[in-house]
Short mmCIF file of C-alpha atoms in Angstrom, two decimals:
data_model
loop_
_atom_site.label_atom_id
_atom_site.label_comp_id
_atom_site.label_asym_id
_atom_site.label_seq_id
_atom_site.Cartn_x
_atom_site.Cartn_y
_atom_site.Cartn_z
CA MET A 29 -40.60 103.91 -59.96
CA SER A 30 -40.27 105.17 -63.50
CA ILE A 31 -42.11 104.37 -66.70
CA VAL A 32 -40.72 104.18 -70.21
CA THR A 33 -42.88 103.91 -73.32
CA THR A 34 -41.70 101.33 -75.86
CA ALA A 35 -43.20 100.61 -79.26
CA PRO A 36 -46.73 102.06 -79.69
CA LYS A 37 -48.42 98.67 -79.39
CA ARG A 38 -46.54 97.65 -76.23
CA PRO A 39 -47.60 98.48 -72.66
CA ARG A 40 -45.70 101.10 -70.70
CA LEU A 41 -42.97 99.38 -68.69
CA ALA A 42 -42.03 99.87 -65.05
CA TYR A 43 -38.33 99.91 -64.26
CA HIS A 44 -35.70 101.04 -61.74
CA HIS A 45 -32.47 102.41 -63.18
CA HIS A 46 -29.41 103.19 -61.08
CA ALA A 47 -26.95 105.21 -63.19
CA GLY A 48 -23.29 104.33 -62.77
CA ALA A 49 -20.20 102.98 -64.44
CA ALA A 50 -20.50 101.05 -67.69
CA PRO A 51 -21.44 98.44 -68.56
CA THR A 52 -24.98 98.69 -67.23
CA VAL A 53 -26.14 95.39 -65.76
CA ILE A 54 -29.74 94.61 -66.75
CA PHE A 55 -31.70 91.90 -64.92
CA LEU A 56 -34.30 89.87 -66.86
CA PRO A 57 -36.84 87.99 -64.68
CA GLY A 58 -38.26 84.57 -65.31
CA TYR A 59 -41.73 83.56 -66.50
CA ALA A 60 -44.55 85.25 -64.55
CA SER A 61 -41.94 86.84 -62.29
CA ASP A 62 -41.08 90.48 -61.65
CA MET A 63 -38.24 92.84 -60.83
CA GLY A 64 -38.72 92.55 -57.06
CA GLY A 65 -37.14 89.12 -56.69
CA THR A 66 -34.22 88.25 -54.44
CA LYS A 67 -31.63 88.01 -57.22
CA ALA A 68 -32.59 91.34 -58.79
CA LEU A 69 -32.45 93.15 -55.45
CA ALA A 70 -29.15 91.52 -54.47
CA LEU A 71 -27.59 92.62 -57.76
CA GLU A 72 -28.97 96.13 -57.34
CA ALA A 73 -27.41 96.40 -53.86
CA TRP A 74 -24.09 95.16 -55.24
CA ALA A 75 -24.23 97.64 -58.13
CA ARG A 76 -25.01 100.58 -55.86
CA ALA A 77 -22.16 99.67 -53.51
CA ARG A 78 -19.61 99.74 -56.33
CA GLY A 79 -21.11 102.49 -58.47
CA GLN A 80 -22.08 100.14 -61.30
CA GLY A 81 -24.93 100.97 -63.64
CA PHE A 82 -27.92 98.71 -63.03
CA LEU A 83 -31.46 98.35 -64.35
CA ARG A 84 -34.29 96.01 -63.36
CA PHE A 85 -37.72 96.06 -64.99
CA ASP A 86 -41.02 94.27 -65.40
CA TYR A 87 -42.07 92.79 -68.73
CA GLY A 88 -45.39 93.95 -70.16
CA GLY A 89 -48.27 92.38 -68.23
CA CYS A 90 -46.03 91.57 -65.25
CA GLY A 91 -45.44 93.26 -61.91
CA ALA A 92 -45.92 97.03 -62.04
CA SER A 93 -45.92 97.30 -65.85
CA GLU A 94 -49.08 97.91 -67.79
CA GLY A 95 -50.80 95.25 -69.90
CA LYS A 96 -52.58 91.95 -69.37
CA PHE A 97 -50.33 88.97 -68.69
CA GLU A 98 -52.25 86.57 -70.92
CA ASP A 99 -51.94 88.91 -73.90
CA GLN A 100 -48.13 88.68 -73.90
CA SER A 101 -45.76 86.50 -75.92
CA LEU A 102 -42.09 85.59 -75.74
CA ALA A 103 -41.35 87.92 -78.66
CA ASP A 104 -43.13 90.74 -76.83
CA TRP A 105 -40.93 90.25 -73.78
CA ARG A 106 -37.84 90.10 -76.01
CA ASP A 107 -38.89 93.48 -77.42
CA ASP A 108 -39.30 94.81 -73.86
CA ALA A 109 -35.75 93.72 -73.04
CA VAL A 110 -34.47 95.39 -76.23
CA ALA A 111 -36.32 98.57 -75.21
CA MET A 112 -34.46 98.53 -71.89
CA ILE A 113 -31.12 98.12 -73.71
CA ASP A 114 -32.03 101.05 -75.95
CA HIS A 115 -33.04 103.13 -72.94
CA VAL A 116 -29.53 103.18 -71.43
CA GLU A 117 -26.26 104.32 -72.95
CA GLY A 118 -23.17 102.27 -73.64
CA PRO A 119 -22.54 98.53 -73.33
CA VAL A 120 -24.74 96.30 -71.20
CA VAL A 121 -24.43 92.97 -69.42
CA LEU A 122 -27.63 90.93 -69.42
CA VAL A 123 -28.47 88.66 -66.47
CA GLY A 124 -31.35 86.32 -67.27
CA SER A 125 -33.11 84.03 -64.81
CA SER A 126 -34.91 80.91 -66.14
CA MET A 127 -37.06 82.15 -69.05
CA GLY A 128 -35.14 85.41 -68.69
CA GLY A 129 -32.14 83.44 -69.94
CA TRP A 130 -34.03 82.79 -73.19
CA VAL A 131 -35.06 86.44 -73.47
CA MET A 132 -31.44 87.39 -72.72
CA LEU A 133 -30.16 85.41 -75.70
CA LEU A 134 -32.82 86.76 -78.06
CA ALA A 135 -32.11 90.35 -76.97
CA ALA A 136 -28.36 89.84 -77.38
CA LEU A 137 -28.91 88.62 -80.93
CA ALA A 138 -31.10 91.65 -81.61
CA ARG A 139 -28.51 94.11 -80.25
CA PRO A 140 -25.11 92.45 -80.84
CA ALA A 141 -23.19 95.73 -80.76
CA ARG A 142 -24.58 96.67 -77.35
CA VAL A 143 -24.45 93.45 -75.32
CA ALA A 144 -20.98 92.85 -73.90
CA ALA A 145 -21.64 89.75 -71.78
CA LEU A 146 -24.31 87.35 -70.54
CA VAL A 147 -25.00 85.66 -67.20
CA GLY A 148 -27.68 82.97 -67.15
CA VAL A 149 -29.26 81.53 -63.99
CA ALA A 150 -30.99 78.21 -64.80
CA ALA A 151 -31.41 79.56 -68.33
CA ALA A 152 -34.35 77.93 -70.08
CA PRO A 153 -34.23 78.59 -73.84
CA ASP A 154 -36.69 76.55 -75.90
CA PHE A 155 -38.72 75.45 -72.88
CA THR A 156 -41.91 75.58 -74.96
CA ASP A 157 -40.44 72.50 -76.65
CA TRP A 158 -38.91 70.37 -73.87
CA GLY A 159 -40.93 71.80 -70.97
CA PHE A 160 -44.35 70.59 -72.16
CA SER A 161 -45.67 67.10 -72.79
CA GLN A 162 -47.23 66.30 -76.14
CA ASP A 163 -50.65 66.22 -74.48
CA GLU A 164 -50.08 69.69 -73.02
CA LYS A 165 -49.02 71.05 -76.38
CA MET A 166 -52.15 69.66 -78.02
CA TYR A 167 -54.31 71.05 -75.21
CA LEU A 168 -52.79 74.51 -75.67
CA LEU A 169 -53.37 74.43 -79.40
CA GLU A 170 -56.96 73.30 -78.97
CA HIS A 171 -58.04 75.37 -75.95
CA GLY A 172 -55.63 78.30 -76.07
CA ARG A 173 -54.87 78.25 -72.34
CA LEU A 174 -53.24 75.87 -69.87
CA GLU A 175 -52.97 76.09 -66.08
CA ARG A 176 -50.37 74.32 -63.95
CA ALA A 177 -49.95 74.15 -60.20
CA ASN A 178 -47.36 76.71 -59.10
CA PRO A 179 -44.75 75.36 -56.64
CA TYR A 180 -43.65 78.92 -55.81
CA GLY A 181 -47.00 80.54 -55.01
CA PRO A 182 -50.73 80.00 -54.37
CA GLU A 183 -51.95 80.95 -57.84
CA ALA A 184 -51.73 78.62 -60.83
CA THR A 185 -49.21 79.37 -63.57
CA VAL A 186 -50.97 80.17 -66.83
CA TYR A 187 -49.62 79.53 -70.33
CA THR A 188 -51.35 80.65 -73.50
CA ARG A 189 -51.36 79.51 -77.09
CA ARG A 190 -49.95 82.92 -78.07
CA PHE A 191 -46.97 82.55 -75.75
CA TRP A 192 -46.34 78.92 -76.71
CA GLN A 193 -46.45 79.60 -80.45
CA SER A 194 -44.12 82.57 -80.04
CA GLY A 195 -41.72 80.36 -78.12
CA GLU A 196 -41.75 77.74 -80.84
CA ALA A 197 -41.05 80.44 -83.43
CA ASN A 198 -38.02 81.68 -81.47
CA ARG A 199 -36.25 78.46 -80.55
CA LEU A 200 -32.45 78.69 -80.42
CA MET A 201 -31.09 75.28 -79.47
CA SER A 202 -31.08 73.69 -82.92
CA GLY A 203 -27.72 75.15 -83.98
CA PRO A 204 -24.92 77.61 -83.18
CA ILE A 205 -25.90 80.77 -81.29
CA GLY A 206 -24.01 83.77 -82.64
CA PHE A 207 -22.78 85.53 -79.53
CA ASP A 208 -19.07 86.26 -79.04
CA GLY A 209 -18.82 87.91 -75.61
CA ALA A 210 -18.17 86.42 -72.18
CA VAL A 211 -20.87 84.08 -70.85
CA ARG A 212 -21.39 82.56 -67.40
CA LEU A 213 -24.12 79.96 -66.96
CA LEU A 214 -25.11 79.10 -63.36
CA HIS A 215 -27.28 76.07 -62.71
CA GLY A 216 -28.35 73.99 -59.72
CA GLN A 217 -28.01 70.25 -60.23
CA ALA A 218 -31.07 69.73 -58.00
CA ASP A 219 -33.21 72.02 -60.20
CA PRO A 220 -36.60 70.29 -60.62
CA ASP A 221 -37.80 72.63 -63.36
CA VAL A 222 -34.91 73.12 -65.79
CA PRO A 223 -32.50 70.16 -66.02
CA TRP A 224 -28.92 71.33 -65.49
CA HIS A 225 -27.72 69.62 -68.65
CA ARG A 226 -29.66 72.27 -70.59
CA SER A 227 -26.98 74.79 -69.54
CA ALA A 228 -24.22 72.39 -70.54
CA ARG A 229 -25.77 72.05 -73.99
CA LEU A 230 -26.29 75.81 -74.25
CA ALA A 231 -22.59 76.34 -73.49
CA GLU A 232 -21.74 74.08 -76.43
CA LEU A 233 -23.98 76.02 -78.82
CA ILE A 234 -22.93 79.57 -77.97
CA ARG A 235 -20.26 80.55 -80.49
CA SER A 236 -18.07 82.47 -78.04
CA PRO A 237 -15.00 80.66 -76.65
CA HIS A 238 -15.44 82.63 -73.41
CA VAL A 239 -18.21 80.47 -71.94
CA GLN A 240 -18.18 78.85 -68.51
CA THR A 241 -20.83 76.68 -66.84
CA TRP A 242 -20.92 76.85 -63.03
CA LEU A 243 -22.84 74.01 -61.36
CA VAL A 244 -24.17 74.01 -57.79
CA LYS A 245 -24.61 70.40 -56.71
CA ASP A 246 -27.42 71.03 -54.21
CA GLY A 247 -28.79 74.10 -55.95
CA ASP A 248 -32.50 74.39 -56.75
CA HIS A 249 -34.15 76.31 -59.59
CA ARG A 250 -34.16 79.71 -57.96
CA LEU A 251 -30.57 79.78 -56.67
CA SER A 252 -31.55 82.45 -54.16
CA ARG A 253 -29.77 81.27 -51.00
CA GLU A 254 -27.06 83.48 -49.57
CA ASP A 255 -24.27 81.37 -51.09
CA ASP A 256 -26.10 81.26 -54.42
CA LEU A 257 -26.42 85.05 -54.50
CA ALA A 258 -22.73 85.42 -53.71
CA LEU A 259 -21.96 83.10 -56.64
CA LEU A 260 -24.22 85.14 -58.92
CA ILE A 261 -22.47 88.36 -57.96
CA ARG A 262 -19.12 86.69 -58.54
CA ALA A 263 -20.24 85.61 -62.01
CA VAL A 264 -21.32 89.15 -62.87
CA GLU A 265 -18.02 90.54 -61.56
CA ASP A 266 -16.25 87.97 -63.71
CA VAL A 267 -17.66 89.45 -66.93
CA VAL A 268 -17.76 93.15 -66.01
CA PRO A 269 -14.52 94.79 -67.22
#
């Protein structure tokens, strides 16, 4: 486990970096997730086997990184992803899962000369808009904090006014998204959290002509079954020169 210090006001971030051939593949977790998930570990094993550079990390306030989760915002986590890009040399390929797909796009726009390709897994840009009811949005604005039952664990998922407002300030799906590299968007059509048509719409908005959307008819949100992981690895191999 290593620690890198980002901007002075950001927590110190935990990460694992396996040096290897360029481009370095960087995995970006989803909301309230960490770098120890099935997809991140499967990609790390793949990268080690072929000598590919790979980095996985925890956003500030998540996993092994310092900071309090409820103090973080989407823009903060974008800055953490940019810090990871800046920490390695050469081109990178970003792999973003769920909210990590939103962070992936924001980081690519912040470092256009460094990001060679993108792979999204149930990418969820703008979910502060379409992922909350009007009542939930009003509750967040009034009370500053919202809890939801978590289908993936025993503890409730917490959202804050700070995170929600940062998300609204960084929405991307209202017009063209200026990225020109290769993009692969994987999505399960049985995803109960992020409708698969969000990836289809995202593919339309990304400026690059090198965009493909890969749908898994019985795939859920996580896409972490053995066949799903094989598809993810294939998608990464598809965009790594």
